[in-house]
């Protein structure tokens, strides 16, 4: 037995579409088929309604819906939809594309934010995420630096001040939660003076014992 391969080819021309009964002229880009042709009438085409398009000659009974550049998906409009072309989306500022398509993007996420103690090794782009690196040795970064910096006395003082304030706020959170920011800062200064006084007393006692 011999296998017979039958190739079905349409008798319609390149600018026509097959309705099953007729070879009808296609509608031009930006249009769709309202009525198929007949023996004595050509195809009836209408323009695509708003927010829809066709980008090539077609025999479609309905235009294609335009893509939506949704900000909740990290996207914004790169090129608005027209009757002859779909919308093109791109990542929002501070985002990078995770679902790229030709000349556009279908989904994006926010760039990674480096944590304190890390520096920005590679800045994020529209197509790549931020790359963070860890500070080592006696260096630091608040997460926004492009390189780690050596600690200075001023930096140490700021860090001690921050630690002291965080300790105070945590320890007395419930007791002084009714205070405004100025009153809280005043309480912090009082605490600092008490701590300094305690340190002075401790030093004097150690000197006396010597």
Coordinates of C-alpha atoms in Angstrom, one line a residue:
X1 CA 0.0 0.0 0.0
X2 CA 1.1 3.5 -0.8
X3 CA 0.4 6.5 1.5
X4 CA -1.1 9.3 -0.5
X5 CA -0.4 12.8 0.8
X6 CA -3.0 15.4 -0.1
X7 CA -2.0 19.1 0.3
X8 CA -5.1 21.3 0.5
X9 CA -4.5 24.7 -1.0
X10 CA -6.9 27.6 -1.1
X11 CA -7.9 28.8 -4.5
X12 CA -8.2 32.3 -3.2
X13 CA -5.7 35.0 -4.1
X14 CA -3.2 36.5 -1.6
X15 CA -5.4 39.6 -1.0
X16 CA -8.5 37.4 -0.5
X17 CA -10.0 35.3 2.3
X18 CA -12.1 32.2 2.0
X19 CA -15.6 32.3 3.5
X20 CA -16.2 28.7 2.6
X21 CA -18.4 29.8 -0.3
X22 CA -16.6 32.7 -1.8
X23 CA -13.1 34.2 -2.1
X24 CA -13.7 37.7 -0.8
X25 CA -11.4 40.7 -0.9
X26 CA -9.7 41.4 2.5
X27 CA -10.3 44.5 4.5
X28 CA -7.3 46.9 4.8
X29 CA -5.4 47.4 8.1
X30 CA -7.5 49.4 10.5
X31 CA -10.8 47.8 9.3
X32 CA -12.8 44.6 9.8
X33 CA -15.4 42.7 7.8
X34 CA -19.0 43.9 8.3
X35 CA -20.4 41.7 5.5
X36 CA -18.8 39.0 3.4
X37 CA -18.8 39.5 -0.4
X38 CA -21.3 37.8 -2.7
X39 CA -21.2 37.1 -6.4
X40 CA -22.4 40.6 -7.1
X41 CA -21.1 42.6 -4.1
X42 CA -17.7 43.1 -2.7
X43 CA -16.7 42.8 1.0
X44 CA -18.2 45.4 3.3
X45 CA -15.5 46.8 5.6
X46 CA -15.8 49.2 8.5
X47 CA -13.1 51.1 10.6
X48 CA -12.1 49.5 13.9
X49 CA -13.9 51.1 16.9
X50 CA -11.8 52.8 19.6
X51 CA -9.4 50.7 21.6
X52 CA -9.2 48.1 18.8
X53 CA -7.0 47.5 15.8
X54 CA -6.1 45.3 12.8
X55 CA -2.5 45.6 11.7
X56 CA -2.6 43.7 8.4
X57 CA -5.1 42.9 5.5
X58 CA -7.7 40.6 7.0
X59 CA -11.0 38.8 6.9
X60 CA -11.7 39.3 10.6
X61 CA -15.3 39.8 11.7
X62 CA -14.0 41.8 14.7
X63 CA -11.0 44.0 15.4
X64 CA -8.4 42.9 18.0
X65 CA -8.5 44.6 21.4
X66 CA -5.7 47.0 22.2
X67 CA -3.3 45.9 25.0
X68 CA -3.5 47.8 28.2
X69 CA -0.4 49.2 29.9
X70 CA -1.4 48.6 33.5
X71 CA 0.6 50.5 36.1
X72 CA -0.2 47.7 38.6
X73 CA 1.8 45.5 36.4
X74 CA 4.7 48.0 36.4
X75 CA 3.9 49.3 32.9
X76 CA 3.3 52.6 31.1
X77 CA 2.5 53.5 27.5
X78 CA 5.5 53.5 25.2
X79 CA 3.3 53.9 22.0
X80 CA -0.4 54.4 22.1
X81 CA -2.8 52.0 20.3
X82 CA -4.1 53.1 16.9
X83 CA -6.5 51.5 14.4
X84 CA -3.5 49.9 12.6
X85 CA -1.2 49.0 15.5
X86 CA -1.4 47.7 19.0
X87 CA -0.2 49.5 22.1
X88 CA 3.4 49.1 23.2
X89 CA 4.2 49.1 26.9
X90 CA 7.5 49.8 28.7
X91 CA 8.5 49.5 32.4
X92 CA 7.6 52.3 34.8
X93 CA 10.5 54.4 36.2
X94 CA 12.4 52.3 38.7
X95 CA 11.1 49.0 37.2
X96 CA 12.5 46.4 34.9
X97 CA 10.8 44.2 32.3
X98 CA 10.3 40.5 33.2
X99 CA 8.1 39.6 30.2
X100 CA 9.7 41.2 27.1
X101 CA 8.2 41.1 23.6
X102 CA 9.3 42.6 20.4
X103 CA 9.8 46.4 21.0
X104 CA 7.8 46.2 24.2
X105 CA 7.0 44.6 27.5
X106 CA 4.1 42.7 29.0
X107 CA 5.1 42.8 32.7
X108 CA 7.6 44.5 35.0
X109 CA 8.6 44.6 38.6
X110 CA 10.3 47.2 40.8
X111 CA 14.1 47.3 41.0
X112 CA 15.6 45.6 44.1
X113 CA 16.4 48.1 46.9
X114 CA 19.8 47.4 48.5
X115 CA 19.7 47.1 52.3
X116 CA 21.8 49.1 54.7
X117 CA 25.2 47.4 54.7
X118 CA 25.0 46.9 51.0
X119 CA 26.0 49.1 48.0
X120 CA 24.6 49.4 44.5
X121 CA 27.0 47.2 42.4
X122 CA 25.0 47.6 39.2
X123 CA 22.3 50.1 38.7
X124 CA 19.0 48.7 37.5
X125 CA 17.8 49.4 33.9
X126 CA 14.6 48.9 32.0
X127 CA 15.7 45.4 31.3
X128 CA 17.8 44.4 34.3
X129 CA 17.5 44.4 38.1
X130 CA 19.7 46.3 40.5
X131 CA 22.7 44.2 41.7
X132 CA 23.7 44.7 45.3
X133 CA 27.0 44.0 47.0
X134 CA 27.9 43.6 50.7
X135 CA 30.2 46.1 52.5
X136 CA 33.1 44.4 54.2
X137 CA 35.6 45.5 56.9
X138 CA 35.3 48.9 58.5
X139 CA 33.0 50.3 55.7
X140 CA 29.4 51.1 55.4
X141 CA 26.5 52.1 53.1
X142 CA 23.0 53.1 53.7
X143 CA 21.9 51.1 50.6
X144 CA 22.0 53.9 48.1
X145 CA 25.7 54.3 47.8
X146 CA 27.5 53.0 44.7
X147 CA 30.5 52.0 46.8
X148 CA 31.0 51.4 50.5
X149 CA 32.6 54.2 52.5
X150 CA 35.1 54.0 55.4
X151 CA 33.7 54.9 58.8
X152 CA 34.7 58.3 60.2
X153 CA 34.3 59.6 63.7
X154 CA 31.3 61.7 62.6
X155 CA 29.7 58.5 61.1
X156 CA 30.3 56.7 64.4
X157 CA 28.7 59.5 66.3
X158 CA 25.7 59.5 64.1
X159 CA 25.3 55.8 64.4
X160 CA 25.6 56.0 68.2
X161 CA 23.0 58.8 68.2
X162 CA 20.7 56.7 66.1
X163 CA 21.1 53.6 68.3
X164 CA 20.5 55.6 71.4
X165 CA 17.3 57.1 70.0
X166 CA 16.0 53.7 68.8
X167 CA 16.8 52.3 72.2
X168 CA 14.9 55.1 73.9
X169 CA 11.9 54.9 71.5
X170 CA 11.6 51.2 71.9
X171 CA 12.0 51.2 75.7
X172 CA 9.6 54.0 76.3
X173 CA 7.3 53.5 73.4
X174 CA 4.1 53.0 75.4
X175 CA 5.0 55.4 78.2
X176 CA 5.7 58.4 76.0
X177 CA 3.6 57.6 72.9
X178 CA 1.4 60.7 73.6
X179 CA 4.4 63.1 73.2
X180 CA 5.0 65.0 69.9
X181 CA 8.3 64.8 68.1
X182 CA 9.9 67.8 69.9
X183 CA 9.0 66.4 73.3
X184 CA 10.4 63.0 72.4
X185 CA 13.7 64.6 71.3
X186 CA 13.8 66.5 74.5
X187 CA 13.4 63.3 76.4
X188 CA 16.2 61.8 74.4
X189 CA 18.5 64.7 75.3
X190 CA 17.6 64.2 79.0
X191 CA 18.5 60.5 78.7
X192 CA 21.8 61.4 77.0
X193 CA 22.7 63.8 79.8
X194 CA 21.9 61.1 82.4
X195 CA 24.1 58.6 80.6
X196 CA 27.0 61.0 80.4
X197 CA 26.6 61.8 84.1
X198 CA 26.7 58.1 84.9
X199 CA 29.8 57.6 82.8
X200 CA 31.5 60.5 84.6
X201 CA 30.7 59.0 88.0
X202 CA 32.0 55.6 86.9
X203 CA 35.2 57.2 85.7
X204 CA 35.7 59.0 89.0
X205 CA 35.1 55.9 91.1
X206 CA 37.6 54.0 89.0
X207 CA 40.2 56.8 89.6
X208 CA 39.5 56.8 93.4
X209 CA 40.0 53.0 93.6
X210 CA 43.3 53.4 91.9

